[in-house]
Amino acid sequence: MTDVSAAADLLALTPQQARTALASWLAAAGEPGFRVRQVLPRLWTRPVTRWSEATELPASLRAALAVRWPLTRLELAVRQVSRDGTEKYLWRLADGEAIESVLIPEGRRRTLCISSQVGCALGCVFCATGRMGFRRQLSPAEIAGQVRELILTDPARRPTNVVFMGMGEPLLNWDAVDVALTILNDRDGLAIGARHITVSTVGILPALARFAARPEQFRLAISLHAPTSPERRALMPIEKKYPLADLMPALRQFPRRVTFEYVLIAGRNDSPAAADALADLAIPLRAMVNLLPLHPGGAPDLLPSSAAAMDAFARHLRARGVEAVRRRSRGLDISAACGQLRVELEARRKVRAEQHSHVQ
Ligand code: SAH
Ligand code: SF4
């Protein structure tokens, strides 16, 4: 249990906890009861960058809030807009670390892809974040804060959907993701419908059970990427710890339809036999399959499957009665995939540093 009275950051609490913490602090300060209803919306519903902006509050209260409850900010370091409309945000955190979010507009939908950790410990061979290794956990304020900061840049950018498909493995940061899910969904939080929030995971079983136990209808995407254990182990080291043989029964317990994420890599997982084996996994679960083109940059030695191979793979699945969707690669020109912008910026910085040292 979070001790809300000792909390330093209202944005790291669920809205309910923030209400409790605020109410007791305001009461101790001799403020009238209705102040809670004025202050709370300024966290998520109508966010402010700093308390001084909440001009409906008395100046003395705004000053006191700024001292007792400083607001966690993520500083926008880079914003890039792709030719296809995808927007990529690199946020600088208080300790200098950086994380990314990607906003993908599609018709009336605006999907924001958010990060749950700085880096990732799991080392999937195709993934830029995996190459970076694990740096640290994000707090709930930093996870949900990616949405908050986006809204602060322009309320028109408010996402309709959120997916945990940025940097990190959300189920290895469950305590923070658990709170962030509440903030994203709560009416006094960001009020995004649970069915519009998707957690993507390689399948960390203990946390998956806790996610499945939540009563809201959050969606689950499983990063599968290979249909047999040996093939999956070659791409995703986590297969050793949580093998398909344990993951599949756990997914049968999940109360809603799941989606399989499957990145097609030439010659590695795109054969007709792989499509058949994938269908064998998907059919009993009635799982949907998202086929993704491999984003170059995660691993220089891997190649994306050809368009023809992707088509054939999708046709094969559909012929077996599996609902398969071919996703387009979005934001290719701005490296908008999982950890790529940060990795790229660091590489550039390193080159600059090396050039520098040559000069000296
Ligand atoms: N760790 C979680 C969530 C973040 S990764 C997970 O793995 O599910 C989000 C998605 O991006 C995953 O499906 C992941 O496999 C995919 N991904 C990672 N690197 C990629 C690349 N180079 N090209 C295409 N998709 C990639
Ligand atoms: Fe981590 Fe997901 Fe990347 Fe694998 S694909 S290294 S789990 S972020």
PDB file of C-alpha atoms in Angstrom, residues 120 123-132 166-168 235 294-295 297-299 302 337-340 343:
ATOM      1  CA  CYS A 120      14.949  -3.171 -21.404  1.00  0.00           C
ATOM      2  CA  GLY A 123      17.522  -8.443 -25.192  1.00  0.00           C
ATOM      3  CA  CYS A 124      15.236  -9.554 -28.026  1.00  0.00           C
ATOM      4  CA  VAL A 125      17.657  -9.718 -30.955  1.00  0.00           C
ATOM      5  CA  PHE A 126      15.628  -7.504 -33.311  1.00  0.00           C
ATOM      6  CA  CYS A 127      14.935  -4.684 -30.840  1.00  0.00           C
ATOM      7  CA  ALA A 128      16.762  -1.362 -30.471  1.00  0.00           C
ATOM      8  CA  THR A 129      15.655  -0.961 -26.842  1.00  0.00           C
ATOM      9  CA  GLY A 130      16.935  -4.450 -26.078  1.00  0.00           C
ATOM     10  CA  ARG A 131      20.375  -3.497 -27.370  1.00  0.00           C
ATOM     11  CA  MET A 132      20.462  -0.587 -24.961  1.00  0.00           C
ATOM     12  CA  GLY A 166       7.455   1.940 -26.523  1.00  0.00           C
ATOM     13  CA  MET A 167      10.624   1.240 -24.585  1.00  0.00           C
ATOM     14  CA  GLY A 168      10.644  -1.444 -21.923  1.00  0.00           C
ATOM     15  CA  LEU A 235      14.953 -14.393 -31.085  1.00  0.00           C
ATOM     16  CA  LEU A 294      10.753  -5.726 -39.145  1.00  0.00           C
ATOM     17  CA  HIS A 295      11.935  -2.203 -38.504  1.00  0.00           C
ATOM     18  CA  GLY A 297      17.883  -0.598 -37.020  1.00  0.00           C
ATOM     19  CA  GLY A 298      17.066  -3.052 -34.246  1.00  0.00           C
ATOM     20  CA  ALA A 299      19.567  -5.555 -35.622  1.00  0.00           C
ATOM     21  CA  LEU A 302      18.324  -9.232 -39.762  1.00  0.00           C
ATOM     22  CA  ALA A 337      10.078   2.043 -33.489  1.00  0.00           C
ATOM     23  CA  CYS A 338      10.823   0.911 -30.032  1.00  0.00           C
ATOM     24  CA  GLY A 339      13.874   2.749 -28.712  1.00  0.00           C
ATOM     25  CA  GLN A 340      15.270   3.726 -32.062  1.00  0.00           C
ATOM     26  CA  VAL A 343      19.670   4.877 -29.773  1.00  0.00           C
TER      27      VAL A 343
END
